[in-house]
PDB file of C-alpha atoms in Angstrom:
ATOM      1  CA  MET A   1      78.661  81.526  98.926  1.00  0.00           C
ATOM      2  CA  LYS A   2      82.217  81.098  97.719  1.00  0.00           C
ATOM      3  CA  THR A   3      85.105  82.481  99.800  1.00  0.00           C
ATOM      4  CA  PHE A   4      88.475  83.341  98.235  1.00  0.00           C
ATOM      5  CA  PHE A   5      91.708  83.519 100.234  1.00  0.00           C
ATOM      6  CA  TRP A   6      94.591  85.501  98.749  1.00  0.00           C
ATOM      7  CA  ALA A   7      98.149  85.909 100.081  1.00  0.00           C
ATOM      8  CA  ASP A   8     101.583  86.777  98.712  1.00  0.00           C
ATOM      9  CA  GLU A   9     102.997  83.335  99.486  1.00  0.00           C
ATOM     10  CA  PRO A  10     101.942  79.668  99.803  1.00  0.00           C
ATOM     11  CA  PHE A  11      99.860  78.774 102.846  1.00  0.00           C
ATOM     12  CA  SER A  12      97.871  76.042 104.596  1.00  0.00           C
ATOM     13  CA  LEU A  13      94.209  76.506 105.452  1.00  0.00           C
ATOM     14  CA  LYS A  14      92.125  75.102 108.337  1.00  0.00           C
ATOM     15  CA  ALA A  15      88.460  75.602 109.284  1.00  0.00           C
ATOM     16  CA  ASP A  16      87.433  74.543 112.801  1.00  0.00           C
ATOM     17  CA  GLY A  17      90.585  72.452 112.986  1.00  0.00           C
ATOM     18  CA  GLU A  18      89.878  70.607 109.722  1.00  0.00           C
ATOM     19  CA  PHE A  19      92.751  70.768 107.232  1.00  0.00           C
ATOM     20  CA  LEU A  20      91.475  72.071 103.873  1.00  0.00           C
ATOM     21  CA  GLY A  21      94.766  71.916 101.958  1.00  0.00           C
ATOM     22  CA  ASN A  22      97.954  73.666 100.915  1.00  0.00           C
ATOM     23  CA  PHE A  23      97.602  76.487  98.406  1.00  0.00           C
ATOM     24  CA  PHE A  24     100.014  78.489  96.259  1.00  0.00           C
ATOM     25  CA  GLY A  25      98.933  82.013  97.204  1.00  0.00           C
ATOM     26  CA  ALA A  26      95.194  81.647  96.498  1.00  0.00           C
ATOM     27  CA  ALA A  27      92.346  79.339  97.515  1.00  0.00           C
ATOM     28  CA  ALA A  28      88.601  79.090  96.831  1.00  0.00           C
ATOM     29  CA  VAL A  29      86.231  77.395  99.289  1.00  0.00           C
ATOM     30  CA  ASP A  30      82.548  76.778  98.528  1.00  0.00           C
ATOM     31  CA  ASP A  31      79.942  77.331 101.256  1.00  0.00           C
ATOM     32  CA  LEU A  32      82.395  78.061 104.057  1.00  0.00           C
ATOM     33  CA  PRO A  33      80.420  77.734 107.315  1.00  0.00           C
ATOM     34  CA  GLN A  34      80.693  80.138 110.238  1.00  0.00           C
ATOM     35  CA  SER A  35      84.029  78.805 111.374  1.00  0.00           C
ATOM     36  CA  PHE A  36      87.270  79.492 113.148  1.00  0.00           C
ATOM     37  CA  ILE A  37      89.664  80.048 110.239  1.00  0.00           C
ATOM     38  CA  GLU A  38      93.429  79.520 110.501  1.00  0.00           C
ATOM     39  CA  ILE A  39      95.899  80.351 107.713  1.00  0.00           C
ATOM     40  CA  PHE A  40      99.513  79.206 108.147  1.00  0.00           C
ATOM     41  CA  PRO A  41     102.245  80.715 105.917  1.00  0.00           C
ATOM     42  CA  HIS A  42     104.908  78.459 104.434  1.00  0.00           C
ATOM     43  CA  SER A  43     107.584  80.848 105.716  1.00  0.00           C
ATOM     44  CA  TYR A  44     108.785  82.483 108.923  1.00  0.00           C
ATOM     45  CA  GLY A  45     105.650  84.644 109.229  1.00  0.00           C
ATOM     46  CA  GLU A  46     103.036  84.119 111.927  1.00  0.00           C
ATOM     47  CA  PRO A  47      99.599  82.506 111.290  1.00  0.00           C
ATOM     48  CA  VAL A  48      96.470  84.598 110.809  1.00  0.00           C
ATOM     49  CA  ARG A  49      93.314  83.505 112.680  1.00  0.00           C
ATOM     50  CA  PHE A  50      89.778  84.898 112.656  1.00  0.00           C
ATOM     51  CA  PHE A  51      86.140  83.890 112.988  1.00  0.00           C
ATOM     52  CA  SER A  52      84.197  83.969 109.717  1.00  0.00           C
ATOM     53  CA  ASP A  53      80.677  85.287 110.111  1.00  0.00           C
ATOM     54  CA  LYS A  54      77.997  87.105 108.154  1.00  0.00           C
ATOM     55  CA  ARG A  55      79.696  90.490 108.600  1.00  0.00           C
ATOM     56  CA  PRO A  56      83.473  89.961 108.746  1.00  0.00           C
ATOM     57  CA  ILE A  57      85.441  93.002 109.844  1.00  0.00           C
ATOM     58  CA  SER A  58      88.719  93.990 108.193  1.00  0.00           C
ATOM     59  CA  ARG A  59      91.736  94.335 110.438  1.00  0.00           C
ATOM     60  CA  LYS A  60      95.484  94.741 110.146  1.00  0.00           C
ATOM     61  CA  ASN A  61      96.267  91.243 108.848  1.00  0.00           C
ATOM     62  CA  VAL A  62      93.067  90.305 107.005  1.00  0.00           C
ATOM     63  CA  ILE A  63      91.068  92.572 104.683  1.00  0.00           C
ATOM     64  CA  PHE A  64      87.678  91.553 103.300  1.00  0.00           C
ATOM     65  CA  TYR A  65      86.226  92.508  99.917  1.00  0.00           C
ATOM     66  CA  ASN A  66      82.583  92.162  98.813  1.00  0.00           C
ATOM     67  CA  LEU A  67      82.486  90.388  95.450  1.00  0.00           C
ATOM     68  CA  LYS A  68      79.517  89.348  93.321  1.00  0.00           C
ATOM     69  CA  ASN A  69      78.140  86.317  95.211  1.00  0.00           C
ATOM     70  CA  ALA A  70      81.518  85.797  96.908  1.00  0.00           C
ATOM     71  CA  LEU A  71      83.861  87.132  99.564  1.00  0.00           C
ATOM     72  CA  LEU A  72      87.605  87.710  99.259  1.00  0.00           C
ATOM     73  CA  ALA A  73      89.918  87.601 102.286  1.00  0.00           C
ATOM     74  CA  ARG A  74      93.278  89.279 101.653  1.00  0.00           C
ATOM     75  CA  ILE A  75      95.827  87.830 104.067  1.00  0.00           C
ATOM     76  CA  VAL A  76      98.942  89.692 105.247  1.00  0.00           C
ATOM     77  CA  PHE A  77     101.051  87.459 107.462  1.00  0.00           C
ATOM     78  CA  PRO A  78     102.575  89.338 110.423  1.00  0.00           C
ATOM     79  CA  VAL A  79     106.276  89.054 111.130  1.00  0.00           C
ATOM     80  CA  ASN A  80     107.313  89.080 114.768  1.00  0.00           C
ATOM     81  CA  VAL A  81     110.059  91.701 114.875  1.00  0.00           C
ATOM     82  CA  LYS A  82     111.788  91.757 118.263  1.00  0.00           C
ATOM     83  CA  THR A  83     114.587  94.291 118.178  1.00  0.00           C
ATOM     84  CA  PRO A  84     116.037  96.351 121.013  1.00  0.00           C
ATOM     85  CA  PHE A  85     115.678 100.124 120.991  1.00  0.00           C
ATOM     86  CA  ARG A  86     118.313 101.690 118.759  1.00  0.00           C
ATOM     87  CA  LEU A  87     118.830 105.292 117.708  1.00  0.00           C
ATOM     88  CA  LEU A  88     119.432 105.313 113.944  1.00  0.00           C
ATOM     89  CA  TYR A  89     119.625 109.034 113.162  1.00  0.00           C
ATOM     90  CA  GLN A  90     119.118 112.414 114.810  1.00  0.00           C
ATOM     91  CA  LYS A  91     119.495 115.967 113.556  1.00  0.00           C
ATOM     92  CA  LYS A  92     118.522 119.372 114.974  1.00  0.00           C
ATOM     93  CA  PHE A  93     117.567 122.253 112.651  1.00  0.00           C
ATOM     94  CA  GLU A  94     118.310 125.258 114.843  1.00  0.00           C
ATOM     95  CA  ALA A  95     116.757 127.930 112.593  1.00  0.00           C
ATOM     96  CA  GLN A  96     113.391 126.124 112.514  1.00  0.00           C
ATOM     97  CA  ASN A  97     113.715 124.644 116.026  1.00  0.00           C
ATOM     98  CA  ILE A  98     112.937 121.178 114.656  1.00  0.00           C
ATOM     99  CA  LEU A  99     114.417 117.917 115.893  1.00  0.00           C
ATOM    100  CA  VAL A 100     114.383 114.827 113.656  1.00  0.00           C
ATOM    101  CA  THR A 101     114.820 111.423 115.267  1.00  0.00           C
ATOM    102  CA  VAL A 102     114.798 108.025 113.590  1.00  0.00           C
ATOM    103  CA  TYR A 103     114.773 105.021 115.890  1.00  0.00           C
ATOM    104  CA  SER A 104     114.166 101.270 115.834  1.00  0.00           C
ATOM    105  CA  ASP A 105     111.901  99.701 118.466  1.00  0.00           C
ATOM    106  CA  ALA A 106     109.840  96.762 117.125  1.00  0.00           C
ATOM    107  CA  GLY A 107     109.787  98.687 113.850  1.00  0.00           C
ATOM    108  CA  VAL A 108     111.432 101.872 112.551  1.00  0.00           C
ATOM    109  CA  LYS A 109     109.825 105.281 113.123  1.00  0.00           C
ATOM    110  CA  ILE A 110     110.650 108.834 112.041  1.00  0.00           C
ATOM    111  CA  VAL A 111     109.681 111.565 114.512  1.00  0.00           C
ATOM    112  CA  ALA A 112     109.791 115.269 113.567  1.00  0.00           C
ATOM    113  CA  GLU A 113     109.090 117.571 116.507  1.00  0.00           C
ATOM    114  CA  ASN A 114     109.259 121.184 117.599  1.00  0.00           C
ATOM    115  CA  ALA A 115     108.292 122.887 120.860  1.00  0.00           C
ATOM    116  CA  LEU A 116     104.556 122.468 120.188  1.00  0.00           C
ATOM    117  CA  THR A 117     103.856 119.449 117.988  1.00  0.00           C
ATOM    118  CA  ALA A 118     105.275 116.200 116.647  1.00  0.00           C
ATOM    119  CA  ALA A 119     104.587 114.146 113.504  1.00  0.00           C
ATOM    120  CA  ILE A 120     105.456 110.479 113.007  1.00  0.00           C
ATOM    121  CA  ALA A 121     106.091 108.328 109.934  1.00  0.00           C
ATOM    122  CA  GLU A 122     106.315 104.548 110.177  1.00  0.00           C
ATOM    123  CA  VAL A 123     109.057 102.988 108.056  1.00  0.00           C
ATOM    124  CA  PRO A 124     108.844  99.526 106.407  1.00  0.00           C
ATOM    125  CA  GLN A 125     111.461  96.950 107.294  1.00  0.00           C
ATOM    126  CA  GLY A 126     114.829  97.129 105.596  1.00  0.00           C
ATOM    127  CA  PHE A 127     115.615 100.874 105.821  1.00  0.00           C
ATOM    128  CA  TYR A 128     118.146 101.936 108.475  1.00  0.00           C
ATOM    129  CA  SER A 129     120.459 104.679 107.098  1.00  0.00           C
ATOM    130  CA  PHE A 130     118.832 108.158 106.917  1.00  0.00           C
ATOM    131  CA  ASN A 131     119.416 111.820 106.181  1.00  0.00           C
ATOM    132  CA  ALA A 132     117.268 114.952 106.563  1.00  0.00           C
ATOM    133  CA  GLU A 133     117.044 118.357 104.821  1.00  0.00           C
ATOM    134  CA  ILE A 134     114.756 121.410 104.883  1.00  0.00           C
ATOM    135  CA  LYS A 135     113.998 123.418 101.734  1.00  0.00           C
ATOM    136  CA  ASN A 136     111.070 125.701 100.895  1.00  0.00           C
ATOM    137  CA  ASP A 137     109.241 125.008 104.194  1.00  0.00           C
ATOM    138  CA  THR A 138     109.385 121.249 103.549  1.00  0.00           C
ATOM    139  CA  LEU A 139     111.335 118.804 105.687  1.00  0.00           C
ATOM    140  CA  ALA A 140     112.474 115.654 103.883  1.00  0.00           C
ATOM    141  CA  VAL A 141     113.720 112.589 105.740  1.00  0.00           C
ATOM    142  CA  TYR A 142     114.927 109.795 103.497  1.00  0.00           C
ATOM    143  CA  SER A 143     116.990 106.634 103.474  1.00  0.00           C
ATOM    144  CA  SER A 144     120.111 106.127 101.414  1.00  0.00           C
ATOM    145  CA  GLY A 145     120.325 103.880  98.365  1.00  0.00           C
ATOM    146  CA  SER A 146     117.686 102.638  95.962  1.00  0.00           C
ATOM    147  CA  PRO A 147     114.906 101.879  96.650  1.00  0.00           C
ATOM    148  CA  SER A 148     114.537 104.608  99.235  1.00  0.00           C
ATOM    149  CA  PHE A 149     111.956 105.391 101.877  1.00  0.00           C
ATOM    150  CA  ALA A 150     111.112 109.103 101.783  1.00  0.00           C
ATOM    151  CA  ALA A 151     108.929 111.159 104.117  1.00  0.00           C
ATOM    152  CA  ALA A 152     108.028 114.842 103.751  1.00  0.00           C
ATOM    153  CA  PHE A 153     106.765 117.096 106.557  1.00  0.00           C
ATOM    154  CA  SER A 154     105.371 120.616 106.428  1.00  0.00           C
ATOM    155  CA  THR A 155     107.342 123.010 108.647  1.00  0.00           C
ATOM    156  CA  VAL A 156     104.745 125.817 108.448  1.00  0.00           C
ATOM    157  CA  GLY A 157     102.604 126.078 111.578  1.00  0.00           C
ATOM    158  CA  ASP A 158     101.993 122.694 113.194  1.00  0.00           C
ATOM    159  CA  LEU A 159     104.291 119.974 111.905  1.00  0.00           C
ATOM    160  CA  SER A 160     102.363 117.556 109.682  1.00  0.00           C
ATOM    161  CA  LEU A 161     103.241 114.518 107.597  1.00  0.00           C
ATOM    162  CA  LEU A 162     102.680 115.252 103.903  1.00  0.00           C
ATOM    163  CA  PHE A 163     104.061 112.136 102.266  1.00  0.00           C
ATOM    164  CA  SER A 164     105.625 108.775 103.167  1.00  0.00           C
ATOM    165  CA  LYS A 165     106.411 106.180 100.544  1.00  0.00           C
ATOM    166  CA  VAL A 166     108.952 103.707  99.211  1.00  0.00           C
ATOM    167  CA  VAL A 167     110.264 105.029  95.892  1.00  0.00           C
ATOM    168  CA  ASP A 168     112.825 103.872  93.354  1.00  0.00           C
ATOM    169  CA  LYS A 169     114.640 107.196  93.393  1.00  0.00           C
ATOM    170  CA  PHE A 170     114.345 110.412  95.392  1.00  0.00           C
ATOM    171  CA  GLU A 171     115.595 113.969  94.771  1.00  0.00           C
ATOM    172  CA  PHE A 172     115.220 117.127  96.859  1.00  0.00           C
ATOM    173  CA  ASN A 173     116.845 119.903  94.888  1.00  0.00           C
ATOM    174  CA  PRO A 174     114.837 122.011  95.662  1.00  0.00           C
ATOM    175  CA  VAL A 175     111.682 120.278  94.389  1.00  0.00           C
ATOM    176  CA  PHE A 176     110.543 117.082  96.102  1.00  0.00           C
ATOM    177  CA  ARG A 177     110.875 114.657  93.164  1.00  0.00           C
ATOM    178  CA  THR A 178     110.262 110.903  93.089  1.00  0.00           C
ATOM    179  CA  LYS A 179     110.732 108.207  90.490  1.00  0.00           C
ATOM    180  CA  ASN A 180     108.638 105.108  91.079  1.00  0.00           C
ATOM    181  CA  ARG A 181     107.905 101.856  89.261  1.00  0.00           C
ATOM    182  CA  LEU A 182     104.187 101.081  89.185  1.00  0.00           C
ATOM    183  CA  PHE A 183     102.817  97.585  89.737  1.00  0.00           C
ATOM    184  CA  ASP A 184     101.195  97.432  86.304  1.00  0.00           C
ATOM    185  CA  LEU A 185     101.438  95.218  83.240  1.00  0.00           C
ATOM    186  CA  GLU A 186     103.174  97.928  81.198  1.00  0.00           C
ATOM    187  CA  ARG A 187     106.012  98.187  83.771  1.00  0.00           C
ATOM    188  CA  THR A 188     105.551 101.955  83.974  1.00  0.00           C
ATOM    189  CA  VAL A 189     108.079 104.216  85.694  1.00  0.00           C
ATOM    190  CA  VAL A 190     106.653 107.612  86.663  1.00  0.00           C
ATOM    191  CA  THR A 191     108.603 110.713  87.696  1.00  0.00           C
ATOM    192  CA  CYS A 192     106.617 113.175  89.829  1.00  0.00           C
ATOM    193  CA  ASP A 193     107.261 116.611  91.297  1.00  0.00           C
ATOM    194  CA  TRP A 194     105.486 117.081  94.647  1.00  0.00           C
ATOM    195  CA  ARG A 195     104.364 120.500  95.874  1.00  0.00           C
ATOM    196  CA  VAL A 196     102.172 121.826  98.657  1.00  0.00           C
ATOM    197  CA  SER A 197      98.769 122.921  97.330  1.00  0.00           C
ATOM    198  CA  GLU A 198      95.274 123.622  98.645  1.00  0.00           C
ATOM    199  CA  ASN A 199      94.584 119.874  98.535  1.00  0.00           C
ATOM    200  CA  GLY A 200      97.745 118.940 100.427  1.00  0.00           C
ATOM    201  CA  PHE A 201     100.953 117.561  98.967  1.00  0.00           C
ATOM    202  CA  THR A 202     100.067 116.791  95.341  1.00  0.00           C
ATOM    203  CA  PRO A 203     102.134 115.343  92.474  1.00  0.00           C
ATOM    204  CA  THR A 204     102.623 116.553  88.931  1.00  0.00           C
ATOM    205  CA  VAL A 205     103.759 113.865  86.487  1.00  0.00           C
ATOM    206  CA  THR A 206     106.814 115.124  84.603  1.00  0.00           C
ATOM    207  CA  ASP A 207     107.869 111.934  82.802  1.00  0.00           C
ATOM    208  CA  THR A 208     106.415 108.486  82.057  1.00  0.00           C
ATOM    209  CA  VAL A 209     108.436 105.567  80.677  1.00  0.00           C
ATOM    210  CA  LYS A 210     106.861 102.174  79.875  1.00  0.00           C
ATOM    211  CA  GLY A 211     108.962  99.029  79.719  1.00  0.00           C
ATOM    212  CA  ASP A 212     106.261  97.089  77.825  1.00  0.00           C
ATOM    213  CA  PRO A 213     103.777  99.624  76.417  1.00  0.00           C
ATOM    214  CA  TRP A 214     100.316  98.508  75.309  1.00  0.00           C
ATOM    215  CA  ARG A 215      99.898  97.475  71.689  1.00  0.00           C
ATOM    216  CA  VAL A 216      96.776  96.780  69.636  1.00  0.00           C
ATOM    217  CA  SER A 217      98.018  93.204  69.206  1.00  0.00           C
ATOM    218  CA  PHE A 218      97.667  92.491  72.959  1.00  0.00           C
ATOM    219  CA  PRO A 219      94.993  89.913  73.929  1.00  0.00           C
ATOM    220  CA  PRO A 220      91.634  91.477  74.931  1.00  0.00           C
ATOM    221  CA  LYS A 221      91.967  90.367  78.591  1.00  0.00           C
ATOM    222  CA  LYS A 222      95.364  92.033  78.921  1.00  0.00           C
ATOM    223  CA  THR A 223      94.070  95.158  77.186  1.00  0.00           C
ATOM    224  CA  GLU A 224      91.159  95.291  79.639  1.00  0.00           C
ATOM    225  CA  ARG A 225      93.395  95.149  82.713  1.00  0.00           C
ATOM    226  CA  ILE A 226      95.901  97.680  81.332  1.00  0.00           C
ATOM    227  CA  PHE A 227      93.028 100.067  80.582  1.00  0.00           C
ATOM    228  CA  PHE A 228      91.810 100.051  84.198  1.00  0.00           C
ATOM    229  CA  GLU A 229      95.381 100.210  85.530  1.00  0.00           C
ATOM    230  CA  ARG A 230      95.877 103.444  83.572  1.00  0.00           C
ATOM    231  CA  ILE A 231      92.613 104.898  84.907  1.00  0.00           C
ATOM    232  CA  MET A 232      93.710 104.038  88.457  1.00  0.00           C
ATOM    233  CA  ASN A 233      97.127 105.651  87.950  1.00  0.00           C
ATOM    234  CA  ARG A 234      95.610 108.706  86.183  1.00  0.00           C
ATOM    235  CA  LEU A 235      97.529 108.023  82.988  1.00  0.00           C
ATOM    236  CA  PRO A 236      96.199 108.820  79.477  1.00  0.00           C
ATOM    237  CA  VAL A 237      94.115 106.164  77.696  1.00  0.00           C
ATOM    238  CA  SER A 238      93.436 107.986  74.414  1.00  0.00           C
ATOM    239  CA  ASP A 239      95.606 105.595  72.349  1.00  0.00           C
ATOM    240  CA  MET A 240      93.465 102.674  73.600  1.00  0.00           C
ATOM    241  CA  LEU A 241      90.086 104.200  72.666  1.00  0.00           C
ATOM    242  CA  SER A 242      88.011 103.806  69.503  1.00  0.00           C
ATOM    243  CA  GLU A 243      87.161 106.978  67.617  1.00  0.00           C
ATOM    244  CA  LYS A 244      83.573 107.055  68.939  1.00  0.00           C
ATOM    245  CA  LEU A 245      84.766 106.826  72.571  1.00  0.00           C
ATOM    246  CA  LYS A 246      87.563 109.415  72.339  1.00  0.00           C
ATOM    247  CA  ALA A 247      85.013 112.243  72.548  1.00  0.00           C
ATOM    248  CA  ASP A 248      83.996 110.981  76.000  1.00  0.00           C
ATOM    249  CA  GLU A 249      87.521 110.321  77.321  1.00  0.00           C
ATOM    250  CA  ASN A 250      87.290 112.995  80.032  1.00  0.00           C
ATOM    251  CA  ARG A 251      84.040 111.480  81.351  1.00  0.00           C
ATOM    252  CA  ILE A 252      85.413 107.940  81.762  1.00  0.00           C
ATOM    253  CA  PRO A 253      86.921 108.346  85.282  1.00  0.00           C
ATOM    254  CA  GLU A 254      83.669 109.923  86.510  1.00  0.00           C
ATOM    255  CA  TYR A 255      81.627 107.055  85.071  1.00  0.00           C
ATOM    256  CA  ILE A 256      83.846 104.382  86.651  1.00  0.00           C
ATOM    257  CA  GLY A 257      84.082 106.253  89.959  1.00  0.00           C
ATOM    258  CA  ALA A 258      86.965 106.505  92.396  1.00  0.00           C
ATOM    259  CA  PHE A 259      88.795 103.277  93.213  1.00  0.00           C
ATOM    260  CA  ASP A 260      92.085 102.347  94.844  1.00  0.00           C
ATOM    261  CA  GLY A 261      93.133  99.099  93.204  1.00  0.00           C
ATOM    262  CA  LEU A 262      92.413  96.047  91.046  1.00  0.00           C
ATOM    263  CA  LEU A 263      91.801  92.605  92.486  1.00  0.00           C
ATOM    264  CA  PRO A 264      93.277  89.448  90.879  1.00  0.00           C
ATOM    265  CA  ASP A 265      91.580  88.046  87.785  1.00  0.00           C
ATOM    266  CA  PHE A 266      90.265  84.991  89.625  1.00  0.00           C
ATOM    267  CA  CYS A 267      87.845  87.248  91.555  1.00  0.00           C
ATOM    268  CA  ALA A 268      85.587  87.693  88.504  1.00  0.00           C
ATOM    269  CA  GLU A 269      84.333  85.345  85.794  1.00  0.00           C
ATOM    270  CA  LYS A 270      84.178  88.364  83.496  1.00  0.00           C
ATOM    271  CA  GLY A 271      85.827  91.775  83.585  1.00  0.00           C
ATOM    272  CA  VAL A 272      87.912  93.361  86.324  1.00  0.00           C
ATOM    273  CA  CYS A 273      87.110  93.954  90.000  1.00  0.00           C
ATOM    274  CA  LEU A 274      87.905  97.461  91.292  1.00  0.00           C
ATOM    275  CA  TYR A 275      87.923  98.138  95.043  1.00  0.00           C
ATOM    276  CA  ARG A 276      87.778 101.114  97.408  1.00  0.00           C
ATOM    277  CA  LYS A 277      89.785 101.355 100.628  1.00  0.00           C
ATOM    278  CA  GLU A 278      87.130 101.755 103.319  1.00  0.00           C
ATOM    279  CA  GLU A 279      86.573 100.560 106.865  1.00  0.00           C
ATOM    280  CA  GLY A 280      84.915  97.177 107.312  1.00  0.00           C
ATOM    281  CA  THR A 281      84.357  95.062 104.219  1.00  0.00           C
ATOM    282  CA  ARG A 282      85.691  96.933 101.202  1.00  0.00           C
ATOM    283  CA  PRO A 283      83.219  97.621  98.373  1.00  0.00           C
ATOM    284  CA  VAL A 284      84.001  96.201  94.928  1.00  0.00           C
ATOM    285  CA  LYS A 285      82.671  97.131  91.478  1.00  0.00           C
ATOM    286  CA  ASN A 286      82.945  94.839  88.485  1.00  0.00           C
ATOM    287  CA  PHE A 287      83.537  96.376  85.028  1.00  0.00           C
ATOM    288  CA  PHE A 288      84.298  94.963  81.604  1.00  0.00           C
ATOM    289  CA  ILE A 289      85.129  96.565  78.263  1.00  0.00           C
ATOM    290  CA  GLU A 290      83.913  95.964  74.731  1.00  0.00           C
ATOM    291  CA  THR A 291      86.331  96.373  71.844  1.00  0.00           C
ATOM    292  CA  GLU A 292      86.139  97.337  68.216  1.00  0.00           C
ATOM    293  CA  ASN A 293      89.179  96.532  66.083  1.00  0.00           C
ATOM    294  CA  ARG A 294      90.890  95.746  69.426  1.00  0.00           C
ATOM    295  CA  LEU A 295      90.300  99.299  70.691  1.00  0.00           C
ATOM    296  CA  VAL A 296      88.071 100.080  73.697  1.00  0.00           C
ATOM    297  CA  SER A 297      84.647 100.995  72.355  1.00  0.00           C
ATOM    298  CA  ASN A 298      82.445 100.661  75.465  1.00  0.00           C
ATOM    299  CA  ILE A 299      82.733 100.318  79.266  1.00  0.00           C
ATOM    300  CA  CYS A 300      80.065  98.383  81.165  1.00  0.00           C
ATOM    301  CA  GLU A 301      79.396  97.683  84.822  1.00  0.00           C
ATOM    302  CA  ILE A 302      78.217  94.223  85.752  1.00  0.00           C
TER     303      ILE A 302
END
């Protein structure tokens, strides 16, 4: 069985101490034995090591995906952050009896607490200047500048974390509004209004701007990937569909099923691999599209 290794930077690969080569972000190894695997980043990050076996288990720095007759190992190189404790921000909301504290201690954390409960949001590296506001029973804690890290907490009953994300732009006046660039081929920027609902903190898309919108002249492979990117991001696909498929547009997401992302093209000889975020080895489905006059006319699972 073939094993793929995928990282965001170049790396070196060893199996049981044997050097297998240097790779520019991705590697494919045929018939990898049950071995002690070592992946060394070509940067300041720390190596990732694990034992390959018949049932590899995903963990913080290596995530496994079940492909057709193959296995993909997604590598995230850890960075050893050794920083002394430092208080970055603190504010007390007297009317709600809520204390907000942002501190750095081997990573940045936001803590919102009252007399009964506390909620915590972990902040990615690079955000250190913060502010906090409460409007409409929602507490927002956010960093200055762009991009910004924003976290929202419910102040009704027990404190709970509703949202934490890096966004391009953040507004809280009085609606919790974010503007974010998606990691898609169309370079889409989406503006969302976030409100508390029965299903939690849910977004409503208020504006969508595409830097390189899809055109019929795009190559079929690019059209295929853009189509599934739109399904993933819950964006309309009607302009990409043939007339015979437009009648079934609302049934397409149900047919494909829920998924959380697309794997790189090298993971499939044909079509696109869609994965779910689950414990253990993540399940993957492989779909491809058929076209008619360069419009999507059929969707098939391999």
